[in-house]
Tab-separated table of C-alpha atoms and ligand atoms in Angstrom:
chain	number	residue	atom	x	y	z
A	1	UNK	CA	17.063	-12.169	-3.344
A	2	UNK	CA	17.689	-11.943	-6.867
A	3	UNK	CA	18.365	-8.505	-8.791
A	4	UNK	CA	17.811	-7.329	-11.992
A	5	UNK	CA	21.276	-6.375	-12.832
A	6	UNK	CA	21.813	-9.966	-12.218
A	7	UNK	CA	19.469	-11.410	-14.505
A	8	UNK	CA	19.457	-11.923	-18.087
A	9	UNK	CA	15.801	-11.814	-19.340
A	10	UNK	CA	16.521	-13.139	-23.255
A	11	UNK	CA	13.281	-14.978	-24.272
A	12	UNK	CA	11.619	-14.115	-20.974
A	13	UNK	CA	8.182	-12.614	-20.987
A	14	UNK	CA	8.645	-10.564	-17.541
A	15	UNK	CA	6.025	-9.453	-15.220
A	16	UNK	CA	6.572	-6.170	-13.595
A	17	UNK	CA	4.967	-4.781	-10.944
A	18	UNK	CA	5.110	-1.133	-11.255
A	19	UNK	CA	4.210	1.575	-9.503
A	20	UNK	CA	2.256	3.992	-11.892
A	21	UNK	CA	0.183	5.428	-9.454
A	22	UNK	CA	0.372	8.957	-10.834
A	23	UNK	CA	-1.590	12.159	-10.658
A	24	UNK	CA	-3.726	13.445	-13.231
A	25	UNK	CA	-6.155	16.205	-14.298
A	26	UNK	CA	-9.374	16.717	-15.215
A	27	UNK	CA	-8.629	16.125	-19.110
A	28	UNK	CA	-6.606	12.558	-17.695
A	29	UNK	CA	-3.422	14.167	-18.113
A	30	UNK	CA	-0.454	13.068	-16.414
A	31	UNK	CA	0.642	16.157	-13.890
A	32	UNK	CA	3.631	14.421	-12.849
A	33	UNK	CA	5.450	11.843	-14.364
A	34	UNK	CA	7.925	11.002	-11.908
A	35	UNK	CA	6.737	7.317	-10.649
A	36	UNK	CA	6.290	6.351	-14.311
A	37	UNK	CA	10.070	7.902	-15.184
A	38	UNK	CA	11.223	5.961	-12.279
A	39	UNK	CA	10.315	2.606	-13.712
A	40	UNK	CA	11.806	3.057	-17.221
A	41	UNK	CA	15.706	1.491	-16.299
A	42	UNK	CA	13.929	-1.375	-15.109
A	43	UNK	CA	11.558	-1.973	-18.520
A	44	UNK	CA	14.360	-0.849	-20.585
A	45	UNK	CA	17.181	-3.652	-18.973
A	46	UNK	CA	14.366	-6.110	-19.791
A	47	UNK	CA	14.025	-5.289	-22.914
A	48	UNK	CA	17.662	-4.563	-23.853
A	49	UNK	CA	18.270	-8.351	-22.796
A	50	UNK	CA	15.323	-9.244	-25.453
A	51	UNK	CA	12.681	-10.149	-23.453
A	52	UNK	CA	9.400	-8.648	-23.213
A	53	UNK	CA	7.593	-6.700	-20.227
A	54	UNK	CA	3.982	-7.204	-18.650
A	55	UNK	CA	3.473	-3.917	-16.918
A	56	UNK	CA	1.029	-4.302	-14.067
A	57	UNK	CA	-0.127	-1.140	-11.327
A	58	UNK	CA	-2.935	0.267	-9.455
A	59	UNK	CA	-4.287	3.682	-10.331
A	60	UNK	CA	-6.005	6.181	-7.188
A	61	UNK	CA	-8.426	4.461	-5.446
A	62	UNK	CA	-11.550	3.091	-7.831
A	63	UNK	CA	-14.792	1.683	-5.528
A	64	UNK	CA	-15.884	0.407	-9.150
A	65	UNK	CA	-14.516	0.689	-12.972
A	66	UNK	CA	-14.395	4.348	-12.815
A	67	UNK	CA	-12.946	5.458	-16.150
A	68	UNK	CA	-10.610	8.367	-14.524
A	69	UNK	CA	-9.164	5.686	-12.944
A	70	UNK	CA	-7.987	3.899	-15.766
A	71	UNK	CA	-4.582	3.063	-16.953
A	72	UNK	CA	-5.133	3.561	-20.440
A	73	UNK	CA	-4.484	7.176	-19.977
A	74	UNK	CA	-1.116	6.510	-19.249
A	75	UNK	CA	-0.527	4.243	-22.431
A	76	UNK	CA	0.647	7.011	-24.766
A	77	UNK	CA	2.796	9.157	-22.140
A	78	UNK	CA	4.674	5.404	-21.424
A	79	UNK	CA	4.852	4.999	-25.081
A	80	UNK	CA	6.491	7.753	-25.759
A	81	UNK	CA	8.648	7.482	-22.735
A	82	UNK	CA	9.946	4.229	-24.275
A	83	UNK	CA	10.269	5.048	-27.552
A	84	UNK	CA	7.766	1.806	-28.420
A	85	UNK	CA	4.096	1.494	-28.963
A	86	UNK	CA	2.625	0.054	-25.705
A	87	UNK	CA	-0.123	-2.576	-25.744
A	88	UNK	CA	-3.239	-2.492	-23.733
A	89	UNK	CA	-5.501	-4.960	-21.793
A	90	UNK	CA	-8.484	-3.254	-21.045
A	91	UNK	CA	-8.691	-5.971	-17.780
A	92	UNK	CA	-5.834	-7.326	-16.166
A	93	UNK	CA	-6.824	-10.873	-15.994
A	94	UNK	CA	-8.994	-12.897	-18.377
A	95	UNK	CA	-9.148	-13.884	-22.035
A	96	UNK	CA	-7.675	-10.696	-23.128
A	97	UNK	CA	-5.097	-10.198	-21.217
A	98	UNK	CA	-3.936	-14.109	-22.038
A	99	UNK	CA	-3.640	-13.393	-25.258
A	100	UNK	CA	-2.341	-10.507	-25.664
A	101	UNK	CA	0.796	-11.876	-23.138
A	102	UNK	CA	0.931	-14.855	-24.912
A	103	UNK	CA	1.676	-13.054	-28.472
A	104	UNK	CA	4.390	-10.673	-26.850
A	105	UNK	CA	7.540	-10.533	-28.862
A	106	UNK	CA	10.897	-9.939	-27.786
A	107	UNK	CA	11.030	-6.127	-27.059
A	108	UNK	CA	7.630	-5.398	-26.543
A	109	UNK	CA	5.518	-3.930	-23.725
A	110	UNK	CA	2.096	-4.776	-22.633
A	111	UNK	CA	0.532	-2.263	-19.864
A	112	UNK	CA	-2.650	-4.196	-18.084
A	113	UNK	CA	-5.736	-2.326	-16.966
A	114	UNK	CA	-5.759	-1.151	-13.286
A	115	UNK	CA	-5.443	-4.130	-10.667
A	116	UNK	CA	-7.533	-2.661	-8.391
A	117	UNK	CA	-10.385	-2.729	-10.423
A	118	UNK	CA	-10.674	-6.254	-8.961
A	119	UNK	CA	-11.299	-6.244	-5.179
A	120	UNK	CA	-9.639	-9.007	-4.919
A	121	UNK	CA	-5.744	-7.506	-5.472
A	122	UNK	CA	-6.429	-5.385	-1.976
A	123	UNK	CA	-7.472	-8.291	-0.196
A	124	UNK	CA	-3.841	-10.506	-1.557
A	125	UNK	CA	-6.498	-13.314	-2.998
A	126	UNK	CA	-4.512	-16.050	-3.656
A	127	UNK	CA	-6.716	-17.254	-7.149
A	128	UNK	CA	-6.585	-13.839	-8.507
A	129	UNK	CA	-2.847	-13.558	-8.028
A	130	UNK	CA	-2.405	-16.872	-9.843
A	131	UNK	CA	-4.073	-15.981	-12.823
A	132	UNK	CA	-1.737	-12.563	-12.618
A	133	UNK	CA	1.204	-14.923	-12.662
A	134	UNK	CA	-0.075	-17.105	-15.296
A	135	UNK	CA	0.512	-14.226	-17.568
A	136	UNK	CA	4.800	-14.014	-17.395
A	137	UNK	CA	7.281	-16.454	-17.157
A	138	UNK	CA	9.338	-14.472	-14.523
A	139	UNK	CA	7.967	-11.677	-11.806
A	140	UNK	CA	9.770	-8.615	-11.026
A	141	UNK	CA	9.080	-5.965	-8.083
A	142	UNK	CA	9.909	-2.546	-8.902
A	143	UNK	CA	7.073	-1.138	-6.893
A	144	UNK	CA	8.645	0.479	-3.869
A	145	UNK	CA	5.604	2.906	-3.451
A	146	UNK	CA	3.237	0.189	-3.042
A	147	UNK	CA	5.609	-2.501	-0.788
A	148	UNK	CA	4.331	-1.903	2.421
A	149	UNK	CA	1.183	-3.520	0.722
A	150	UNK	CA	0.765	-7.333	1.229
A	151	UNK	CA	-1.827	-7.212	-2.138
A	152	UNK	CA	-2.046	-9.906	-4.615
A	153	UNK	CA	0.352	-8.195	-7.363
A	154	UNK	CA	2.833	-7.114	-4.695
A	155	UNK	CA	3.371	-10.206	-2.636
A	156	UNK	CA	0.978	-13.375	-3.270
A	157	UNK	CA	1.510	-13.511	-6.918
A	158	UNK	CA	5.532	-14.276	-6.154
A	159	UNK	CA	4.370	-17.412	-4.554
A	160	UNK	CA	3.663	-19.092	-8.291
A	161	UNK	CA	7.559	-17.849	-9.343
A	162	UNK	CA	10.909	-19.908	-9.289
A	163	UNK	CA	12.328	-16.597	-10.818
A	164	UNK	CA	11.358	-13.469	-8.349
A	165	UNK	CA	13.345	-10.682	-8.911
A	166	UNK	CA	14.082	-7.326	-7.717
A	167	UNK	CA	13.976	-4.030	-10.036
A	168	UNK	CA	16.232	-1.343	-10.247
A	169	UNK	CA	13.650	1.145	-8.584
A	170	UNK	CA	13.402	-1.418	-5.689
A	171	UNK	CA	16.908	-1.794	-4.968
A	172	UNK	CA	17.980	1.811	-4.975
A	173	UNK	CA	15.177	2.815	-3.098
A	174	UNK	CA	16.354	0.142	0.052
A	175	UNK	CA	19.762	1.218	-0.622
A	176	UNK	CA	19.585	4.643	0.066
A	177	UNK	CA	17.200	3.956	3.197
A	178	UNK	CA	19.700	1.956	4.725
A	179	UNK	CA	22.258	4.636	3.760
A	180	UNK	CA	20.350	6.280	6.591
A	181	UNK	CA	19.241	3.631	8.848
A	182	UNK	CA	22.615	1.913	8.619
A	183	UNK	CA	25.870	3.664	9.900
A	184	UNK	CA	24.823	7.147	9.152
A	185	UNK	CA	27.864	9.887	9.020
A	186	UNK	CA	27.387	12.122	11.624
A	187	UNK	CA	25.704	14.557	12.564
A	188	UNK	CA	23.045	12.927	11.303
A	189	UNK	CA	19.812	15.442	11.128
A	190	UNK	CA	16.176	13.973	10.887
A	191	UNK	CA	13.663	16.904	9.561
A	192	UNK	CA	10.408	15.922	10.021
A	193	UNK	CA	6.873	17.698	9.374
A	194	UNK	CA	3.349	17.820	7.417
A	195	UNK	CA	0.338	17.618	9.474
A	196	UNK	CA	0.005	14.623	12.232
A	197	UNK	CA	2.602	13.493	14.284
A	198	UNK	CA	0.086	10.206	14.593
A	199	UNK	CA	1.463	9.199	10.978
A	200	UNK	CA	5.350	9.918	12.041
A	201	UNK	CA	5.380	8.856	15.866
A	202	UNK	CA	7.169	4.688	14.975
A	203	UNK	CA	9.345	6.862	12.932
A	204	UNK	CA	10.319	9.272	15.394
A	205	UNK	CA	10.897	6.961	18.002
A	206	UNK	CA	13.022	4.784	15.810
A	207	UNK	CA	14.835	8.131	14.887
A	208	UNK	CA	15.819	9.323	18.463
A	209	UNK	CA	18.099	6.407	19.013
A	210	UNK	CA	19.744	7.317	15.708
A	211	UNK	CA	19.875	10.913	14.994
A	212	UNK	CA	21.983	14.086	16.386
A	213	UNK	CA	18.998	16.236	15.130
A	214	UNK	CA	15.588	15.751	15.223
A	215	UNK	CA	14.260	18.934	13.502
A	216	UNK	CA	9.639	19.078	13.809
A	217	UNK	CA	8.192	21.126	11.998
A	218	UNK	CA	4.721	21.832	10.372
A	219	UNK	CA	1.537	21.634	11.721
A	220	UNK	CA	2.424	18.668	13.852
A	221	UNK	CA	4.803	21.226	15.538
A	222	UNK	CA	1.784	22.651	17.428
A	223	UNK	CA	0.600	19.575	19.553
A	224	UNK	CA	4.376	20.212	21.168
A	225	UNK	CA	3.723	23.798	22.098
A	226	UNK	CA	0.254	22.947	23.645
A	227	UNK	CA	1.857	20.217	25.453
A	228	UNK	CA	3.943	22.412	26.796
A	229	UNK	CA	1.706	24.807	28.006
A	230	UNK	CA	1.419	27.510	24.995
A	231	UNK	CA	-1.280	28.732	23.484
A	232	UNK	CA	-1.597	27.786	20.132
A	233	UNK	CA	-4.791	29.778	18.881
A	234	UNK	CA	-6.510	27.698	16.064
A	235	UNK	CA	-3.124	25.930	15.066
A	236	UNK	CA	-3.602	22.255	13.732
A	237	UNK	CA	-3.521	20.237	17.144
A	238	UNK	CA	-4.015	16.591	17.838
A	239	UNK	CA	-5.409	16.730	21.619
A	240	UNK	CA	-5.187	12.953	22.511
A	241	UNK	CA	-1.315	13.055	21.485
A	242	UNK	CA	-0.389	15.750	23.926
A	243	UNK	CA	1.484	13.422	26.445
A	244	UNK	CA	3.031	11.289	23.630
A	245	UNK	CA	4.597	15.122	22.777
A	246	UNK	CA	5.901	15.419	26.192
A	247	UNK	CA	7.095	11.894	26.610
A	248	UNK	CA	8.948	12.337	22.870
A	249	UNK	CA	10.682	15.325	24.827
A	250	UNK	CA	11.575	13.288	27.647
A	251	UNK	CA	12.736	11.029	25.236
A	252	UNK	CA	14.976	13.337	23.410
A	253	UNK	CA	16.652	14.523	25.977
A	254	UNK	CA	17.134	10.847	27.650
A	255	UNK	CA	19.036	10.386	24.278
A	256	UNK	CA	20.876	13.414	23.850
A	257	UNK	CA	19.063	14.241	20.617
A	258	UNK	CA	18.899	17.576	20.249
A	259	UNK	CA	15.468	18.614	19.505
A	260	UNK	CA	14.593	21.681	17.554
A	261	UNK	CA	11.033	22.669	17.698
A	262	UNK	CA	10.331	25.657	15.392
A	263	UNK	CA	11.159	29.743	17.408
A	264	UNK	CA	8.264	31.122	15.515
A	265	UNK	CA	5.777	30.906	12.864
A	266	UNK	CA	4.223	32.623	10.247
A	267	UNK	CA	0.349	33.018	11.515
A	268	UNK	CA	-2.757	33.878	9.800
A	269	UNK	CA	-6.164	34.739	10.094
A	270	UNK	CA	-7.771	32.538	8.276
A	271	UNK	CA	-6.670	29.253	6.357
A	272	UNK	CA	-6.707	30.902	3.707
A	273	UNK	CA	-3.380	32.489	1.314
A	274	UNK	CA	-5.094	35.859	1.234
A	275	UNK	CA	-5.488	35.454	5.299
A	276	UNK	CA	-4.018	38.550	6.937
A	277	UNK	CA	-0.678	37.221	8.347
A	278	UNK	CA	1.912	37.955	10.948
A	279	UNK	CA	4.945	36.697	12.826
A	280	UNK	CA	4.153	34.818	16.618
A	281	UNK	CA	6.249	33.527	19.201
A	282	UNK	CA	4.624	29.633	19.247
A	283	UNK	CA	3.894	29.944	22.412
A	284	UNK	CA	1.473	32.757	22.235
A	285	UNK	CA	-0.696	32.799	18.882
A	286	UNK	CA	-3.723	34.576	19.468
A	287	UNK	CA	-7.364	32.964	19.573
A	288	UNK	CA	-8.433	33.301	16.569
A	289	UNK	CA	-5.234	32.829	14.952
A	290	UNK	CA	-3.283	30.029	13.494
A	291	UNK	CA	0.126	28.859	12.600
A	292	UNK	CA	1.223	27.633	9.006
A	293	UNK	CA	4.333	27.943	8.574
A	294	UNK	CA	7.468	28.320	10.476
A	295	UNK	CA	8.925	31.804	11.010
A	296	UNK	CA	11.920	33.297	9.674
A	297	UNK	CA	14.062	32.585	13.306
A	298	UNK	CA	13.113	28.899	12.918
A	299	UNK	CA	14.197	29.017	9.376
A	300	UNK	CA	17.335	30.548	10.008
A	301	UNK	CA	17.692	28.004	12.994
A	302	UNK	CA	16.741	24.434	11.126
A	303	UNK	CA	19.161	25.877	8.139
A	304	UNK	CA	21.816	26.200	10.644
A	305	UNK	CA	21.414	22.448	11.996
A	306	UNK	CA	20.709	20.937	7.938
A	307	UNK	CA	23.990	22.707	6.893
A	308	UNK	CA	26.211	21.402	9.902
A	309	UNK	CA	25.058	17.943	9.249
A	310	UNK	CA	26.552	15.196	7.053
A	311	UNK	CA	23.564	12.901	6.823
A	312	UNK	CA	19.957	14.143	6.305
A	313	UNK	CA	16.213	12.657	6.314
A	314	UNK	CA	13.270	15.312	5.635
A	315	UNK	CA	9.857	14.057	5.398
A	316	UNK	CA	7.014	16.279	5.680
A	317	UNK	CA	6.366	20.303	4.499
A	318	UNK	CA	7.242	22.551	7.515
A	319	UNK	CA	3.841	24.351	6.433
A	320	UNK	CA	0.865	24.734	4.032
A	321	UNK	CA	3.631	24.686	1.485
A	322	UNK	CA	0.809	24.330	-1.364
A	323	UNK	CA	-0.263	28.509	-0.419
A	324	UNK	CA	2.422	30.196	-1.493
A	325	UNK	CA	2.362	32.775	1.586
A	326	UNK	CA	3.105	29.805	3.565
A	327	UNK	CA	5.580	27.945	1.531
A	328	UNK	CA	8.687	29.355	2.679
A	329	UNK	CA	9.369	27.796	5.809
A	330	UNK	CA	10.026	24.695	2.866
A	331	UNK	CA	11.803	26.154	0.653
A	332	UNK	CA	14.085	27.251	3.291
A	333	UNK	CA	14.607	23.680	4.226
A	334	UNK	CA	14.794	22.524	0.945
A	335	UNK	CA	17.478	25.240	0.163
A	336	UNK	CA	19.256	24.152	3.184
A	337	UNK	CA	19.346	20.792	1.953
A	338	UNK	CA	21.013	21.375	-1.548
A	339	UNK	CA	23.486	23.483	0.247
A	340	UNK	CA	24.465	20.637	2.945
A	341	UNK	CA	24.748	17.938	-0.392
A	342	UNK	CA	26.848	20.768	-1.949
A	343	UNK	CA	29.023	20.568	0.969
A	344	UNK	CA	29.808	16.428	1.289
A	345	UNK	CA	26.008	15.630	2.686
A	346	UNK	CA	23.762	12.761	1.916
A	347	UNK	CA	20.545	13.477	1.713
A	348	UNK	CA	17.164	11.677	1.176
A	349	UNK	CA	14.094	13.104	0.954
A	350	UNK	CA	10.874	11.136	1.744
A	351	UNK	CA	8.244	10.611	-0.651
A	352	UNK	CA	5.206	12.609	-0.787
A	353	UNK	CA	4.943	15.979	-0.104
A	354	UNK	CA	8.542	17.162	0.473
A	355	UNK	CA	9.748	15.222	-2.699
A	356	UNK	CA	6.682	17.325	-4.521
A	357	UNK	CA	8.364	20.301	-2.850
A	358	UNK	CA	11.833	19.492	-3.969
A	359	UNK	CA	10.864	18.259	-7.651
A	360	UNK	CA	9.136	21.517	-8.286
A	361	UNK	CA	11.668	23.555	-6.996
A	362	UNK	CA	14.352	21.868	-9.276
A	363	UNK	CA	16.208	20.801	-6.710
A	364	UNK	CA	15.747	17.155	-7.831
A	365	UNK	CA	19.096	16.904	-9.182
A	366	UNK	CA	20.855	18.767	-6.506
A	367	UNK	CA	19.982	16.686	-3.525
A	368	UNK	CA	21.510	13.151	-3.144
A	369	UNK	CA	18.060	10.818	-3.101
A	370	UNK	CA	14.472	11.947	-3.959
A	371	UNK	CA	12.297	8.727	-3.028
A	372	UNK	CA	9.072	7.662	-4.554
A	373	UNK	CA	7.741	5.764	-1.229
A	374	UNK	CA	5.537	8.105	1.054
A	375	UNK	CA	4.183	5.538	3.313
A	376	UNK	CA	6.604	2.544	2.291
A	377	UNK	CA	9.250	4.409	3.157
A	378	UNK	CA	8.101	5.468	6.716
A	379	UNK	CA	7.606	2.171	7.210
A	380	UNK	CA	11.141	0.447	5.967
A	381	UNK	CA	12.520	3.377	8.341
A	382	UNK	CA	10.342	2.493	11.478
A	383	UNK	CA	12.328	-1.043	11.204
A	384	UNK	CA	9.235	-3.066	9.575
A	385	UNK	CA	9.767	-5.835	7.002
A	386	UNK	CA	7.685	-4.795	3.954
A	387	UNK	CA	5.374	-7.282	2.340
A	388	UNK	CA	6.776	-6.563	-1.190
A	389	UNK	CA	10.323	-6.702	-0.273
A	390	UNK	CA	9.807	-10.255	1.860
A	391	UNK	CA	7.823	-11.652	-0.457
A	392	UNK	CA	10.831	-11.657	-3.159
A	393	UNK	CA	12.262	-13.918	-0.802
B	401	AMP	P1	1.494	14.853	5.903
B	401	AMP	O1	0.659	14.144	4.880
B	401	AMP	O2	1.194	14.463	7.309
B	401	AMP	O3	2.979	14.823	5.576
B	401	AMP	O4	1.051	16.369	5.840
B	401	AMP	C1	1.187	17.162	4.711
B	401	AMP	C2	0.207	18.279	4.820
B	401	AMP	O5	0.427	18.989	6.023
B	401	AMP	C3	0.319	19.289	3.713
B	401	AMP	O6	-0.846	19.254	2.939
B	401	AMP	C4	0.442	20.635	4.432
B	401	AMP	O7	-0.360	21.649	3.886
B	401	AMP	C5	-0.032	20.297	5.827
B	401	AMP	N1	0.522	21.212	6.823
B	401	AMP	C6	1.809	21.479	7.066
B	401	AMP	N2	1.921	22.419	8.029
B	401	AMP	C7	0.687	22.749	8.404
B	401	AMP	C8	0.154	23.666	9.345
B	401	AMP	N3	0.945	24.434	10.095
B	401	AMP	N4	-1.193	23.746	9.480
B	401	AMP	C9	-2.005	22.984	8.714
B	401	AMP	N5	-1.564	22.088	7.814
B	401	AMP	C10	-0.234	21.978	7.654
């Protein structure tokens, strides 16, 4: 595999897939501007070198050309980011988009209109990612978020390139999963929550032959407790997974992980962050009661693990973190976390919604690795070869 560090791009026009996938409001402003941040080291090397950059992403999920979906809303937040004025192809293949590559100087940037505005990127269509490549002389990855995706801009198009290269974004991202996943400095504490433990259960497993801690927590939590025999009033459940809890048990215990399952949790009644609310042992929540978040024992409980630990995954809220009555059980964590880096720790923290917790907690800074990957990174940590990553050969 090549890497960008490696590569001098002087007089190369450089395609760059980029992950720009970023949230926005009503009025098509940018609410968070991480992903797009994330991508600048990468555009900026290029450009240093004196080459130029062809900026390609996806944008939510359009059916058709659906204007909020558009990446020209992002042209003058990325032009400012850069210090440059950005170009714009208002399609990212076709007689526009040819021309305005071809007349790219040295030091300029050219953003193309959202791929998936063209079924075909989804599907990895072999023609369409051809005429993608056609556009640069070289092709560079940098889209971690999207490389558990075998699309046409993320794997087929780096068929039609001698040069294939790895960005900055890409790099760091697989080298601080593998500062997990590989040799790990003990005790090494996996924290993992958010709604389903469908979504998590590869990861777990992979985790119990690795971890000293496996720490559950959120409203996956609860499928545990009924397995076991509680009652778990309206609490988020997932019936058809109850043996898979018990077996995970087994499991942990097989393996000498030691498996914390929350003491208590903050219950309400009503999903609601006005609900009337109260503390419950987990295995006795009332009827018409539910649990969202974890209690103040299991706070003081997970904090105790986090902080004795010297490597640490999180991924997943341990509650409705987005009410603010039922956020604390995550900030606890998260607090736990920047004390344990404080003290020596590594820490990553998976994409999604724990690294939306951490980043608007400003904790960013003071934990060791904030990913960008929700479901890519799951997947690199279940053991799977990503698409994007394989495909740069
Ligand atoms: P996931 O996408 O699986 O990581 O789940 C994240 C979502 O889980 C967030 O939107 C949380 O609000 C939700 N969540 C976490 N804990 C609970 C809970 N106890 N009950 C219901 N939803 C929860």
């Amino acid at each position: 595999m090549k890497y960008l560090s490696e590569f001098d791009f002087k007089g190369k026009k450089a395609l760059i897939r980029v992950d720009f996938n970023v949230p926005l409001n009503v009025d098509f402003e940018i609410t968070d501007d991480k992903r797009i941040c994330a991508a600048l080291p990468t555009i900026q090397k290029i450009l240093n070198d004196g080459g130029s950059a062809i900026l390609m992403s996806h944008l939510g999920r359009p059916k058709a050309q659906e204007e909020k979906f558009s990446l020209k809303h992002i042209v003058s937040h990325l032009s400012k980011k850069l210090g440059i004025e950005v170009k714009f192809a208002d399609d990212c293949i076709g007689e526009t988009a040819t021309q305005l590559a071809s007349d790219l100087q040295a030091g300029e940037v050219l953003l193309l209109e959202n791929l998936r505005y063209h079924k075909e990127e989804k599907k990895g269509n072999a023609e369409f990612a051809e005429k993608l490549a056609q556009l640069g002389d070289v092709y560079v990855n940098d889209a971690f978020g999207t490389a558990h995706r075998a699309h046409a801009s993320t794997a087929t198009v780096a068929q039609f390139f001698e040069d294939k290269i790895c960005g900055l974004l890409m790099a760091a991202e697989v080298d601080n999963a593998n500062k997990v996943m590989q040799n790990p400095q003990e005790p090494f504490t996996a924290i993992m929550g958010g709604a389903k433990i469908s979504d998590k259960i590869l990861i777990i497993e992979n985790l119990l032959d690795r971890v000293d801690n496996l720490i559950i927590g959120g409203g996956m939590a609860y499928t545990f407790f009924k397995a076991q025999g509680g009652n778990i009033g309206g609490s988020l459940v997932e019936e058809e997974k109850l043996e898979l809890a018990n077996s995970l048990i087994a499991k942990a215990k097989e393996k000498n992980v030691n498996l914390l399952l929350p003491s208590d949790s903050v219950i309400a009644d009503k999903f609601d962050n006005e609900a009337n609310r109260k503390t419950a042992d987990n295995m006795d929540i009332e009827a018409s009661w539910m649990g969202l978040d974890i209690g103040e024992k299991a706070q003081a409980e997970f904090a105790e693990a986090i902080k004795n630990s010297k490597t640490i995954l999180w991924n997943g809220p341990m509650g409705v973190f987005e009410m603010s009555n039922f956020a604390s059980g995550t900030i606890s964590v998260a607090e736990a976390l920047v004390e344990a880096t404080k003290n020596g720790a590594f820490s990553l923290i998976g994409g999604g919604d724990s690294a939306a917790a951490v980043n608007n907690l400003g904790f960013a800074q003071d934990v060791s690795y904030v990913s960008t990957g929700g479901g890519a990174l799951l997947e690199f940590m279940e053991g799977k070869e990503l698409p994007g990553i394989k495909a740069l050969g």
